[in-house]
Amino acid sequence: MSETLTTTPSETSLEDFRAEVKAFLAANCPESMRQPIAEESDTYFGGRNGTFKNADQEKWFNAMADRGWTTPEWPKKYGGGGLSKAEAKILKQEMRALSCRPPLLSFGIWMLGPALLQFGTEEQREQYLPDIIKGKIRWCQGYSEPGAGSDLASLQTLALSSGDEYIVNGQKVWTSYADKADMIFALVRTDGSGKKQIGITFLLIDMETEGVSTRPIKLISGKSPFCETFFDNVRVPKANVVGQENAGWTVAKYLLTHERSAISGAVDGDMMTPLSYYAKKSVGLTNGKLSDGLLRSEVAAWEIDGAGFKFTLDRINEEMKAGQAIGARSSFMKYYGSELNKRKYELRLDCQGRDALAWDGEAYQGGKIARQFCRTKGNSIEGGTSEIQLNIISKHILGLPS
Amino acid sequence: MSYVLTEEQQFLKDSAKDLFKKAPVAMIRDLRDGDDEQGYSTELWQQMVEMGYPGIVVSEASGGMDFGMRALGVLMEESGRSLSASPLMTVGVSAAIIEKHGTEGQKAQLSSICEQGTVVALALQEGSFYKPEQSDIVAKKDGDTYTISGVKDMVADGHAASSYIVTADTDEGVTAFLIGKDTDGLSIDKEFMMDSRYYSKLKLENVSVPTSSILGSAGKGKKVANDVTNIANALIANELVGVMSEAFDRTVDYLKERRQFDKEIGSFQALQHRAADLYGEIEIAKSLAVKALDAIDEQDFMAPAICSMAKAKCVKVSQLATNEGVQMFGGIGMTDDEEIGFFMKRARVASQQYGGYAYHVDRFASMNGY
């Protein structure tokens, strides 16, 4: 991403930039876009069939996309913001100060874009990045298969060479929003003869191609964005390979590291309210102490671990700025963050009793806590299970033999 | 604040590593087996004094180095790694307390602390547990003197001290006194603990002291005790980080060496996952311990809560790390020849000093309104 590097702006120009950002946000982020996100339609996902919930959402998205600020640090020549790291940080700070919603949520931004910037050809960047930035194309991710979960490299979706095309056959699972996406970036097998990690190719497939179909998956928490995606003799141009044929595992690993740090930092939209707040509200106090003594010590132990995890993320951040590579520590972050979140929701049930058990009804926000509780069980499965993260820590941090 | 060490702190860490190499775990074994009267090497302590360690948190005006708690924490972590016994922590805490709360006359003692390593011990605990907010010892006022009778417990380095910070109850509430060891009616009983170090019972029988020996002012003993609790636990948390990290490193090395079933035992997933989980817990403990030091240095209003969080977490993780160590070393871990047991023993005593897990979890929850 060398294009994004600009000379370090002076302190005064950064302060000017901050003033500009403040003025821009004040003028362009409508009041309703500064409210907490209550449901999925409160955020814009873009795509060929993307619809805005209301005029405010459209106005906010367009204002940000025009400036390329849906992807602040991506190069200007593709339509990105072209901001330096310092400027992007200011934008983030000012957006947070006003509680601005993200203007666009997109797998293209989180995952495919970074892969294209790292591994894509110039033609691919010009073809795909502008549409990600402007929210025109919605992407989904096709990695896991029914027989390839933790052992992802054993995937079997076949892409057979046929002239300048591949013919793809197979099935993907856990493809979030596949039923709403326009394109999928998928791992397919182009060679089955050698070691399983070799012979995997990173391929971009249009979901409107004949032979692609999807089916939604209902989770233990109820409705979900997850789907199964089927490929039945799907013809894909070879120009859609990212990186080299048979070298897709490198691209996939790069993206998984991205995904892991993202999951560890954003497992829960409700990080700000202390667990003890719910405990106090439901259980009550006796002589200034939580009325249930056992629960009190468990809540406190969780809050100590929660604070310790936050401080540790700060520390790792600082160490990275000082030049240390994050390396396999992203596996630790993913492991600890997701286990912590699961423990938190177990305690939410203990702290809130009936209120946390209700599955429906307005009084219980449609069973929000119970459903979130169920959903947290996936935290330690998606993006590499906790057990896989422990394997990675053992091997790559502790250097234990295999 | 910063988690990454400054150049000055890194330099200090390196010099501490060199120094503590001269005081390896074998030293505490030798002191124990030789029934050493002191329980620590006076020669090592003298070297620390020459390097300025006792005055590390004392202001330059009072003869110290003014490096802050973060710097002393770095030393504590290194001493934890080598299990080096010395009055370093006791002196660090009492110097900080005297500088903050002491009268001008009391502060004059700081120069001998910094220059000669004079030990001022902390006598706050009564009975089996640390609960310094209250005292059952009564200091009776009569004119310009107070008369004190009672017993203090678990006084670290009490046998090596030339004076004591003692809390007692007065009409004004809990009050802290600074009392010289030669005061009539004061005596010391050394007790040998699991970590091969001495802790003392401090006996006061009609000890009569002038009002000028009050540390700070009458009725302000709770404030003194609160500061002791914060500082001592932030430092012990960092010592425990050293203890758990060294125990863990040795355990991981052993997993790579020891062979059973024709393989290194570290190749077994049952052990790998426990080791990897422990790695994460140590990372969390480390961050909390460093944060506690910084919170004190920056006079963060959250410092008391963070110090208790750090201690509570470091108690739990040092327990886990040393237990896993003994278990993974197997039979050899149970022998006195193998050093892993020393780490377990130090961790247990350090955990109880200045309040154990339950004390600090309670303190943290209470401070957070539940």
PDB file of C-alpha atoms in Angstrom, chain A residues 276 280 285 288-290 296-297 299-301 303-305 307-309 311-312 314-316 318-319 322 329 332 335-336 387-391 393-394 397-402, chain B residues 1-4 248 252 255-256 264 266-267 269 271-273 275-277 279-284 286-288 291 306 308-309 312-313 357 361-362 364-366 368-370:
ATOM      1  CA  SER A 276     -22.022  -4.654  37.144  1.00  0.00           C
ATOM      2  CA  LYS A 280     -26.989  -3.862  40.292  1.00  0.00           C
ATOM      3  CA  LEU A 285     -27.535  -3.855  46.728  1.00  0.00           C
ATOM      4  CA  GLY A 288     -23.628  -1.069  49.299  1.00  0.00           C
ATOM      5  CA  LYS A 289     -22.693  -4.544  48.075  1.00  0.00           C
ATOM      6  CA  LEU A 290     -24.391  -6.645  45.436  1.00  0.00           C
ATOM      7  CA  ARG A 296     -20.543 -10.259  43.001  1.00  0.00           C
ATOM      8  CA  SER A 297     -17.205 -12.016  42.939  1.00  0.00           C
ATOM      9  CA  VAL A 299     -18.875 -10.156  38.062  1.00  0.00           C
ATOM     10  CA  ALA A 300     -15.806  -8.490  39.571  1.00  0.00           C
ATOM     11  CA  ALA A 301     -13.509 -11.222  38.237  1.00  0.00           C
ATOM     12  CA  GLU A 303     -14.619  -6.925  34.951  1.00  0.00           C
ATOM     13  CA  ILE A 304     -10.982  -7.308  35.991  1.00  0.00           C
ATOM     14  CA  ASP A 305     -10.309  -9.576  33.010  1.00  0.00           C
ATOM     15  CA  ALA A 307     -10.128  -4.240  31.834  1.00  0.00           C
ATOM     16  CA  GLY A 308      -6.974  -6.343  31.574  1.00  0.00           C
ATOM     17  CA  PHE A 309      -7.881  -7.271  28.002  1.00  0.00           C
ATOM     18  CA  PHE A 311      -5.145  -2.605  28.556  1.00  0.00           C
ATOM     19  CA  THR A 312      -3.481  -5.470  26.689  1.00  0.00           C
ATOM     20  CA  ASP A 314      -3.583  -0.832  24.158  1.00  0.00           C
ATOM     21  CA  ARG A 315      -0.209  -2.341  24.970  1.00  0.00           C
ATOM     22  CA  ILE A 316      -0.015  -4.424  21.787  1.00  0.00           C
ATOM     23  CA  GLU A 318       1.774   0.661  21.400  1.00  0.00           C
ATOM     24  CA  GLU A 319       4.304  -2.081  20.864  1.00  0.00           C
ATOM     25  CA  ALA A 322       7.268   0.989  18.417  1.00  0.00           C
ATOM     26  CA  ARG A 329      -0.480 -12.423  18.820  1.00  0.00           C
ATOM     27  CA  PHE A 332      -4.226 -14.574  21.304  1.00  0.00           C
ATOM     28  CA  TYR A 335      -8.978 -16.286  21.532  1.00  0.00           C
ATOM     29  CA  TYR A 336      -9.132 -14.141  24.639  1.00  0.00           C
ATOM     30  CA  GLU A 387      -8.695 -24.550  19.689  1.00  0.00           C
ATOM     31  CA  ILE A 388      -7.093 -23.524  16.397  1.00  0.00           C
ATOM     32  CA  GLN A 389      -5.922 -20.255  17.983  1.00  0.00           C
ATOM     33  CA  LEU A 390      -4.372 -22.229  20.855  1.00  0.00           C
ATOM     34  CA  ASN A 391      -2.580 -24.411  18.278  1.00  0.00           C
ATOM     35  CA  ILE A 393      -0.059 -19.779  19.903  1.00  0.00           C
ATOM     36  CA  SER A 394       1.634 -23.069  20.885  1.00  0.00           C
ATOM     37  CA  ILE A 397       4.624 -17.998  19.966  1.00  0.00           C
ATOM     38  CA  LEU A 398       5.780 -20.712  22.356  1.00  0.00           C
ATOM     39  CA  GLY A 399       7.666 -22.714  19.728  1.00  0.00           C
ATOM     40  CA  LEU A 400       6.310 -26.048  20.960  1.00  0.00           C
ATOM     41  CA  PRO A 401       7.035 -28.994  18.665  1.00  0.00           C
ATOM     42  CA  SER A 402       4.390 -30.632  16.504  1.00  0.00           C
TER      43      SER A 402
ATOM     44  CA  MET B   1       1.632   6.900  30.019  1.00  0.00           C
ATOM     45  CA  SER B   2       3.354   4.182  28.142  1.00  0.00           C
ATOM     46  CA  TYR B   3       3.585   0.408  28.160  1.00  0.00           C
ATOM     47  CA  VAL B   4       6.777   0.535  26.136  1.00  0.00           C
ATOM     48  CA  PHE B 248       6.283 -20.222  32.615  1.00  0.00           C
ATOM     49  CA  VAL B 252       7.870 -24.262  28.264  1.00  0.00           C
ATOM     50  CA  LEU B 255       8.104 -29.228  27.582  1.00  0.00           C
ATOM     51  CA  LYS B 256      10.599 -28.997  24.723  1.00  0.00           C
ATOM     52  CA  GLU B 264       8.877 -34.258  23.398  1.00  0.00           C
ATOM     53  CA  GLY B 266       5.440 -30.394  24.384  1.00  0.00           C
ATOM     54  CA  SER B 267       4.096 -31.990  21.221  1.00  0.00           C
ATOM     55  CA  GLN B 269      -1.995 -31.034  22.507  1.00  0.00           C
ATOM     56  CA  LEU B 271      -0.252 -29.709  27.344  1.00  0.00           C
ATOM     57  CA  GLN B 272       0.026 -27.267  24.425  1.00  0.00           C
ATOM     58  CA  HIS B 273      -3.433 -25.842  24.974  1.00  0.00           C
ATOM     59  CA  ALA B 275       0.421 -23.636  27.966  1.00  0.00           C
ATOM     60  CA  ALA B 276      -1.133 -21.403  25.293  1.00  0.00           C
ATOM     61  CA  ASP B 277      -4.009 -20.460  27.595  1.00  0.00           C
ATOM     62  CA  TYR B 279       0.459 -17.474  27.934  1.00  0.00           C
ATOM     63  CA  GLY B 280      -2.664 -15.349  27.420  1.00  0.00           C
ATOM     64  CA  GLU B 281      -3.421 -15.043  31.126  1.00  0.00           C
ATOM     65  CA  ILE B 282       0.129 -13.838  31.759  1.00  0.00           C
ATOM     66  CA  GLU B 283      -0.269 -11.183  29.038  1.00  0.00           C
ATOM     67  CA  ILE B 284      -3.389  -9.876  30.795  1.00  0.00           C
ATOM     68  CA  LYS B 286       1.295  -8.047  32.837  1.00  0.00           C
ATOM     69  CA  SER B 287      -0.794  -5.242  31.345  1.00  0.00           C
ATOM     70  CA  LEU B 288      -2.714  -4.725  34.582  1.00  0.00           C
ATOM     71  CA  LYS B 291      -1.058  -0.019  34.320  1.00  0.00           C
ATOM     72  CA  ILE B 306      -6.461  -0.502  39.198  1.00  0.00           C
ATOM     73  CA  SER B 308      -6.530  -3.944  43.373  1.00  0.00           C
ATOM     74  CA  MET B 309      -7.397  -5.306  39.927  1.00  0.00           C
ATOM     75  CA  ALA B 312      -6.136  -9.829  42.231  1.00  0.00           C
ATOM     76  CA  LYS B 313      -5.282 -10.903  38.682  1.00  0.00           C
ATOM     77  CA  TYR B 357      -7.412 -12.276  46.206  1.00  0.00           C
ATOM     78  CA  VAL B 361     -11.791  -8.278  44.629  1.00  0.00           C
ATOM     79  CA  ASP B 362     -13.945  -6.923  47.463  1.00  0.00           C
ATOM     80  CA  PHE B 364     -12.404  -3.293  43.670  1.00  0.00           C
ATOM     81  CA  ALA B 365     -16.134  -4.077  43.674  1.00  0.00           C
ATOM     82  CA  SER B 366     -16.808  -1.702  46.569  1.00  0.00           C
ATOM     83  CA  ASN B 368     -17.161   0.486  41.758  1.00  0.00           C
ATOM     84  CA  GLY B 369     -20.364   0.841  43.739  1.00  0.00           C
ATOM     85  CA  TYR B 370     -21.268  -2.822  44.072  1.00  0.00           C
TER      86      TYR B 370
END
